[in-house]
Coordinates of C-alpha atoms in Angstrom, one line a residue:
X283 CA 4.8 14.5 -31.8
X284 CA 2.1 13.0 -34.0
X285 CA 2.1 9.3 -34.9
X286 CA 0.2 7.5 -37.6
X287 CA -3.1 6.1 -36.4
X288 CA -2.3 2.9 -38.3
X289 CA 1.0 2.2 -36.5
X290 CA 0.6 1.0 -32.9
X291 CA 2.7 3.1 -30.4
X292 CA 5.1 1.0 -28.4
X293 CA 4.5 1.6 -24.7
X294 CA 6.8 0.1 -22.1
X295 CA 5.3 0.1 -18.6
X296 CA 8.1 -0.3 -15.9
X297 CA 6.6 -1.8 -12.8
X298 CA 3.9 -4.5 -12.4
X299 CA 2.1 -3.1 -9.3
X300 CA -1.4 -2.0 -9.3
X301 CA -0.7 1.4 -10.8
X302 CA 1.4 0.1 -13.8
X303 CA -1.1 -2.7 -14.5
X304 CA -4.1 -0.4 -14.3
X305 CA -2.5 2.0 -16.8
X306 CA -1.8 -0.9 -19.1
X307 CA -5.4 -2.0 -18.7
X308 CA -6.8 1.3 -19.8
X309 CA -4.4 1.6 -22.8
X310 CA -5.6 -1.8 -24.1
X311 CA -9.3 -1.5 -23.7
X312 CA -12.0 -0.4 -26.2
X313 CA -11.0 1.8 -29.1
X314 CA -7.5 2.3 -27.7
X315 CA -6.6 -1.4 -28.0
X316 CA -5.3 -1.2 -31.6
X317 CA -3.4 2.0 -31.0
X318 CA -0.8 0.7 -28.5
X319 CA 1.6 -2.2 -28.3
X320 CA 2.1 -2.6 -24.5
X321 CA 5.0 -4.4 -22.7
X322 CA 5.2 -4.6 -18.9
X323 CA 8.8 -4.9 -17.7
X324 CA 9.4 -5.6 -14.0
X325 CA 11.6 -7.5 -11.6
X326 CA 8.5 -8.6 -9.6
X327 CA 5.4 -9.9 -11.2
X328 CA 1.8 -10.3 -9.8
X329 CA 2.5 -14.0 -9.1
X330 CA 5.3 -13.1 -6.7
X331 CA 2.9 -12.7 -3.9
X332 CA 5.5 -13.3 -1.2
X333 CA 8.0 -10.8 -2.5
X334 CA 8.6 -7.9 -0.1
X335 CA 10.4 -6.0 -2.9
X336 CA 7.2 -4.4 -4.1
X337 CA 4.2 -3.0 -2.3
X338 CA 1.1 -4.1 -4.1
X339 CA 0.7 -7.7 -2.7
X340 CA 0.8 -6.4 0.9
X341 CA -1.7 -3.6 0.7
X342 CA -4.9 -3.3 2.7
X343 CA -6.6 -2.8 -0.6
X344 CA -9.8 -1.2 0.5
X345 CA -11.2 2.3 0.2
X346 CA -10.6 4.1 3.5
X347 CA -10.4 7.8 4.4
X348 CA -7.3 9.7 3.7
X349 CA -6.4 13.4 4.1
X350 CA -8.1 15.8 1.7
X351 CA -6.4 16.9 -1.5
X352 CA -8.4 18.2 -4.5
X353 CA -6.5 16.2 -7.1
X354 CA -6.4 13.0 -5.0
X355 CA -10.1 13.4 -4.2
X356 CA -10.8 13.3 -8.0
X357 CA -8.8 10.1 -8.4
X358 CA -10.4 8.5 -5.4
X359 CA -13.9 9.2 -6.4
X360 CA -13.3 7.9 -9.9
X361 CA -11.6 4.8 -8.5
X362 CA -14.4 4.1 -5.9
X363 CA -17.1 4.4 -8.6
X364 CA -15.1 1.9 -10.9
X365 CA -14.6 -0.6 -8.1
X366 CA -18.2 -0.3 -7.0
X367 CA -19.3 -1.2 -10.5
X368 CA -17.0 -4.3 -10.3
X369 CA -18.7 -5.8 -7.2
X370 CA -20.8 -8.2 -9.3
X371 CA -17.6 -9.8 -10.6
X372 CA -16.7 -11.1 -7.2
X373 CA -13.3 -9.3 -7.3
X374 CA -14.6 -6.5 -5.1
X375 CA -16.6 -6.8 -1.9
X376 CA -19.4 -4.4 -0.9
X377 CA -18.3 -3.7 2.7
X378 CA -20.3 -2.2 5.6
X379 CA -18.0 0.2 7.4
X380 CA -17.7 2.1 10.7
X381 CA -15.2 4.9 11.2
X382 CA -14.8 6.2 14.7
X383 CA -13.4 9.6 15.8
X384 CA -11.8 10.9 19.1
X385 CA -13.9 14.0 18.8
X386 CA -17.5 15.1 18.6
X387 CA -19.2 16.0 15.3
X388 CA -17.9 13.2 13.1
X389 CA -19.7 14.4 10.0
X390 CA -17.6 17.6 9.9
X391 CA -14.5 15.5 9.6
X392 CA -15.8 13.3 6.8
X393 CA -14.9 15.3 3.7
X394 CA -15.2 12.0 1.8
X395 CA -18.9 11.4 2.4
X396 CA -19.7 12.1 -1.3
X397 CA -17.4 9.3 -2.4
X398 CA -18.8 6.4 -0.3
X399 CA -22.3 4.9 -0.3
X400 CA -25.1 5.1 2.3
X401 CA -23.2 7.6 4.6
X402 CA -24.9 8.1 8.0
X403 CA -24.0 9.0 11.6
X404 CA -23.7 6.2 14.2
X405 CA -23.5 6.1 18.0
X406 CA -20.4 4.4 19.3
X407 CA -21.0 1.1 21.0
X408 CA -20.7 0.9 24.7
X409 CA -17.9 -1.6 24.6
X410 CA -15.5 0.8 22.7
X411 CA -12.7 2.6 24.5
X412 CA -13.7 5.8 26.3
X413 CA -11.7 8.0 23.8
X414 CA -14.2 7.2 21.0
X415 CA -16.6 10.1 20.9
X416 CA -18.5 9.8 17.6
X417 CA -18.7 7.7 14.4
X418 CA -20.1 7.3 10.9
X419 CA -21.3 4.4 8.9
X420 CA -21.2 3.8 5.2
X421 CA -20.5 1.2 2.5
X422 CA -17.1 0.9 1.0
X423 CA -15.2 -1.6 -1.1
X424 CA -12.4 -4.1 -0.4
X425 CA -10.1 -6.3 -2.6
X426 CA -7.9 -9.3 -2.1
X427 CA -4.8 -7.8 -3.7
X428 CA -3.2 -11.1 -4.7
X429 CA -6.3 -12.2 -6.6
X430 CA -6.9 -8.7 -8.1
X431 CA -3.3 -8.4 -9.4
X432 CA -3.5 -11.8 -11.0
X433 CA -6.8 -10.9 -12.6
X434 CA -5.3 -7.7 -14.0
X435 CA -2.3 -9.7 -15.5
X436 CA -4.7 -12.3 -17.0
X437 CA -6.8 -9.6 -18.6
X438 CA -3.7 -7.9 -20.1
X439 CA -2.2 -11.2 -21.3
X440 CA -5.5 -12.0 -23.1
X441 CA -5.2 -8.7 -24.9
X442 CA -1.7 -9.4 -26.1
X443 CA 0.3 -7.5 -23.6
X444 CA 3.8 -8.9 -23.1
X445 CA 5.4 -9.4 -19.7
X446 CA 9.1 -9.3 -19.4
X447 CA 10.8 -10.2 -16.1
X448 CA 13.9 -8.0 -15.9
X449 CA 15.5 -5.8 -13.3
X450 CA 16.2 -2.4 -14.9
X451 CA 19.1 -0.4 -13.5
X452 CA 18.3 2.7 -15.6
X453 CA 15.2 4.1 -17.1
X454 CA 17.2 4.4 -20.4
X455 CA 16.9 0.7 -20.9
X456 CA 13.1 1.1 -21.0
X457 CA 13.5 3.9 -23.5
X458 CA 15.6 1.6 -25.7
X459 CA 12.9 -1.1 -25.6
X460 CA 10.2 1.5 -26.4
X461 CA 12.1 3.0 -29.4
X462 CA 12.3 6.6 -30.5
X463 CA 8.6 6.9 -31.2
X464 CA 7.6 5.0 -28.1
X465 CA 6.5 5.8 -24.6
X466 CA 7.9 4.8 -21.2
X467 CA 5.5 4.6 -18.2
X468 CA 7.5 4.8 -15.0
X469 CA 5.4 3.1 -12.3
X470 CA 8.3 1.9 -10.3
X471 CA 7.1 2.8 -6.8
X472 CA 10.0 2.9 -4.3
X473 CA 12.3 1.9 -7.2
X474 CA 12.1 5.4 -8.4
X475 CA 14.5 6.4 -5.7
X476 CA 17.3 4.3 -7.1
X477 CA 16.5 4.0 -10.8
X478 CA 19.2 5.8 -12.7
X479 CA 17.6 8.5 -14.8
X480 CA 15.0 9.2 -12.1
X481 CA 16.7 9.0 -8.7
X482 CA 13.9 10.7 -6.9
X483 CA 15.2 11.5 -3.4
X484 CA 11.7 12.5 -2.3
X485 CA 10.7 8.8 -2.3
X486 CA 10.6 7.1 1.1
X487 CA 9.0 4.0 2.6
X488 CA 6.2 3.8 5.1
X489 CA 6.6 0.4 6.8
X490 CA 3.3 -1.4 7.2
X491 CA 2.9 -4.5 9.5
X492 CA -0.4 -6.4 9.4
X493 CA -1.9 -9.7 10.4
X494 CA -4.2 -11.8 8.3
X495 CA -6.7 -13.9 10.3
X496 CA -9.5 -16.3 9.7
X497 CA -12.4 -14.6 11.4
X498 CA -15.8 -15.1 9.6
X499 CA -17.6 -13.3 12.4
X500 CA -16.0 -10.0 11.3
X501 CA -18.3 -8.6 8.7
X502 CA -17.4 -5.0 8.4
X503 CA -14.5 -2.5 8.1
X504 CA -13.6 -0.7 11.3
X505 CA -11.0 2.0 11.9
X506 CA -10.3 4.8 14.4
X507 CA -9.2 8.3 13.3
X508 CA -7.3 9.8 16.3
X509 CA -7.3 13.5 17.2
X510 CA -4.7 14.7 17.0
X511 CA -2.8 12.2 14.8
X512 CA -0.2 10.5 16.9
X513 CA 2.3 7.6 16.8
X514 CA 3.0 5.1 14.1
X515 CA 0.4 2.5 15.0
X516 CA -3.2 2.5 13.9
X517 CA -6.3 0.3 14.2
X518 CA -8.2 -1.1 11.3
X519 CA -9.9 -4.4 10.3
X520 CA -10.6 -5.1 6.6
X521 CA -12.7 -8.2 5.6
X522 CA -11.8 -9.4 2.2
X523 CA -13.9 -10.7 -0.7
X524 CA -12.2 -14.1 -0.7
X525 CA -11.3 -16.6 0.6
X526 CA -14.2 -16.8 3.0
X527 CA -13.5 -15.4 6.5
X528 CA -10.2 -13.7 5.6
X529 CA -9.6 -10.4 7.5
X530 CA -6.7 -8.1 7.5
X531 CA -5.8 -6.5 10.9
X532 CA -3.5 -3.4 11.0
X533 CA -1.3 -1.8 11.3
X534 CA 1.7 0.4 11.4
X535 CA 2.7 3.6 9.5
X536 CA 6.5 3.8 10.2
X537 CA 8.1 6.4 7.9
X538 CA 11.6 5.9 6.6
X539 CA 11.7 2.4 8.0
X540 CA 13.1 -0.2 5.6
X541 CA 12.8 -3.2 7.9
X542 CA 10.8 -6.0 6.4
X543 CA 11.1 -8.4 9.3
X544 CA 8.2 -9.3 11.6
X545 CA 8.1 -7.6 15.0
X546 CA 6.0 -9.9 17.2
X547 CA 5.5 -7.4 20.1
X548 CA 4.0 -5.0 17.5
X549 CA 1.8 -7.8 16.2
X550 CA 0.6 -8.6 19.7
X551 CA -0.4 -5.0 20.3
X552 CA -2.3 -4.8 17.1
X553 CA -4.3 -7.9 17.8
X554 CA -5.1 -6.7 21.3
X555 CA -6.3 -3.4 20.1
X556 CA -8.4 -5.0 17.3
X557 CA -10.3 -7.1 19.8
X558 CA -11.4 -4.0 21.7
X559 CA -13.0 -2.7 18.5
X560 CA -14.4 -6.0 17.3
X561 CA -15.1 -8.4 20.1
X562 CA -16.0 -11.1 17.6
X563 CA -12.3 -11.7 17.2
X564 CA -12.5 -13.5 20.6
X565 CA -14.5 -16.3 18.9
X566 CA -12.8 -19.7 19.3
X567 CA -12.5 -20.2 15.5
X568 CA -10.5 -17.1 15.0
X569 CA -6.9 -18.0 14.0
X570 CA -3.9 -16.2 12.6
X571 CA -3.0 -17.1 9.0
X572 CA 0.0 -14.9 8.5
X573 CA 2.1 -12.0 9.7
X574 CA 3.1 -9.5 7.0
X575 CA 5.3 -6.5 6.3
X576 CA 5.2 -4.3 3.3
X577 CA 6.8 -1.0 2.4
X578 CA 4.4 1.6 1.1
X579 CA 6.0 3.8 -1.7
X580 CA 5.4 7.3 -0.3
X581 CA 6.7 10.6 -1.7
X582 CA 7.3 14.0 -0.1
X583 CA 4.8 16.4 -1.7
X584 CA 2.5 13.6 -2.9
X585 CA 2.4 11.3 -5.9
X586 CA 4.3 12.2 -9.1
X587 CA 2.0 12.0 -12.1
X588 CA 3.4 14.0 -15.0
X589 CA 4.8 13.8 -18.6
X590 CA 8.4 14.4 -19.4
X591 CA 10.5 14.3 -22.5
X592 CA 13.8 12.6 -21.7
X593 CA 16.9 12.2 -23.9
X594 CA 18.0 8.6 -23.2
X595 CA 21.5 7.7 -24.4
X596 CA 21.6 4.3 -25.9
X597 CA 25.4 4.3 -26.3
X598 CA 28.2 5.1 -23.9
X599 CA 26.0 5.0 -20.8
X600 CA 26.3 2.7 -17.8
X601 CA 24.2 -0.1 -19.3
X602 CA 25.1 -1.7 -22.7
X603 CA 22.3 -1.8 -25.2
X604 CA 21.6 -3.5 -28.5
X605 CA 21.4 -0.3 -30.5
X606 CA 23.5 2.8 -31.1
X607 CA 20.5 5.0 -31.8
X608 CA 19.8 7.9 -29.4
X609 CA 16.3 7.8 -27.9
X610 CA 14.2 10.9 -27.1
X611 CA 11.3 9.2 -25.3
X612 CA 8.1 10.4 -23.8
X613 CA 8.0 9.4 -20.2
X614 CA 4.9 9.3 -18.0
X615 CA 5.9 9.2 -14.3
X616 CA 3.3 7.6 -12.1
X617 CA 4.6 6.7 -8.7
X618 CA 4.6 7.7 -5.0
X619 CA 1.0 6.8 -4.1
X620 CA 2.0 5.7 -0.6
X621 CA -0.8 3.8 1.2
X622 CA -3.4 4.8 -1.4
X623 CA -2.3 3.0 -4.6
X624 CA -5.4 0.8 -4.9
X625 CA -8.0 3.4 -3.9
X626 CA -6.5 6.0 -6.4
X627 CA -5.5 3.5 -9.1
X628 CA -8.2 4.0 -11.7
X629 CA -8.4 7.7 -11.4
X630 CA -4.7 8.2 -11.5
X631 CA -4.3 5.7 -14.4
X632 CA -6.9 7.5 -16.5
X633 CA -5.0 10.8 -15.9
X634 CA -1.8 9.1 -16.9
X635 CA -3.3 7.9 -20.1
X636 CA -4.6 11.4 -20.9
X637 CA -1.0 12.7 -20.4
X638 CA 0.3 10.0 -22.7
X639 CA -2.2 10.8 -25.4
X640 CA -1.5 14.5 -25.1
X641 CA 2.2 13.9 -25.4
X642 CA 1.7 12.0 -28.6
X643 CA -0.6 14.5 -30.1
X644 CA -3.6 12.2 -29.8
X645 CA -7.1 13.3 -28.8

């Protein structure tokens, strides 16, 4: 369907996490700004930093190695380059990093070495556990998710994007808001499992428990990649850009676990493991700032990023609406990024916008 270039297209983004906000950011920048009228509709907004009902505030929010996938690799490289260019803003930190392996020949495991900066081999330090056999060093990026989400919202608000706090029960409500020539962007994360009109049973949570500490002596990212992969607990330390000295210690990867309560024995194990990999945590000034639990929005088969035409009944459905007109809306589904939402956000959002433009017949 082609639309007049003089008439802005109504776009309703459902979900105010990092994926939805990044899509809205791309839609409203540069020459695209006059082509779209964007509204973000969500139950939870970026200022709701203590809400456990959405994942983005609780993320590690750095770039760290994941399993290889050609499509995801493309998103991750584009996102890394974008975030690297944002370092001068102070929103993103240039972060020295060490990744250790439980096997020899670390370089052969590092398919991602073309993404990061200053990649090189390292010799594991003598104080590390005996199962650490090899390692690599490089520079990556890290973000404070709370500050970053608020920055995205501020940028969008300054461009005229409207934010509507509303819990949608069905995707059809968003279609009604967008209108028959509009677009719905479904960036609902775990909500895609229960949202009527989507009901994606492939969605599942990965429970992540972490600790935030004040530890200014910790100055680089550290993680261990086990061989073979095992268990639901991992070791990683992520210094953040701000406030000064803030470090995230993690964590757990507990699939299909919806429990958002803090498990203190788990926290104690995480902190004990972390001290083995970064003895500076034993410094007297180190102190715990918070214990956290978030649910990563994972999906069997990987993220869903695709366009779909959906007939959205505005009358006679489960939810009353203000119009009797039937809606045939273009929907862009963008959810299910699991633990990689931040590190795939710009690449995935750019592809989502390309799908949107193609669906509208725009170049």
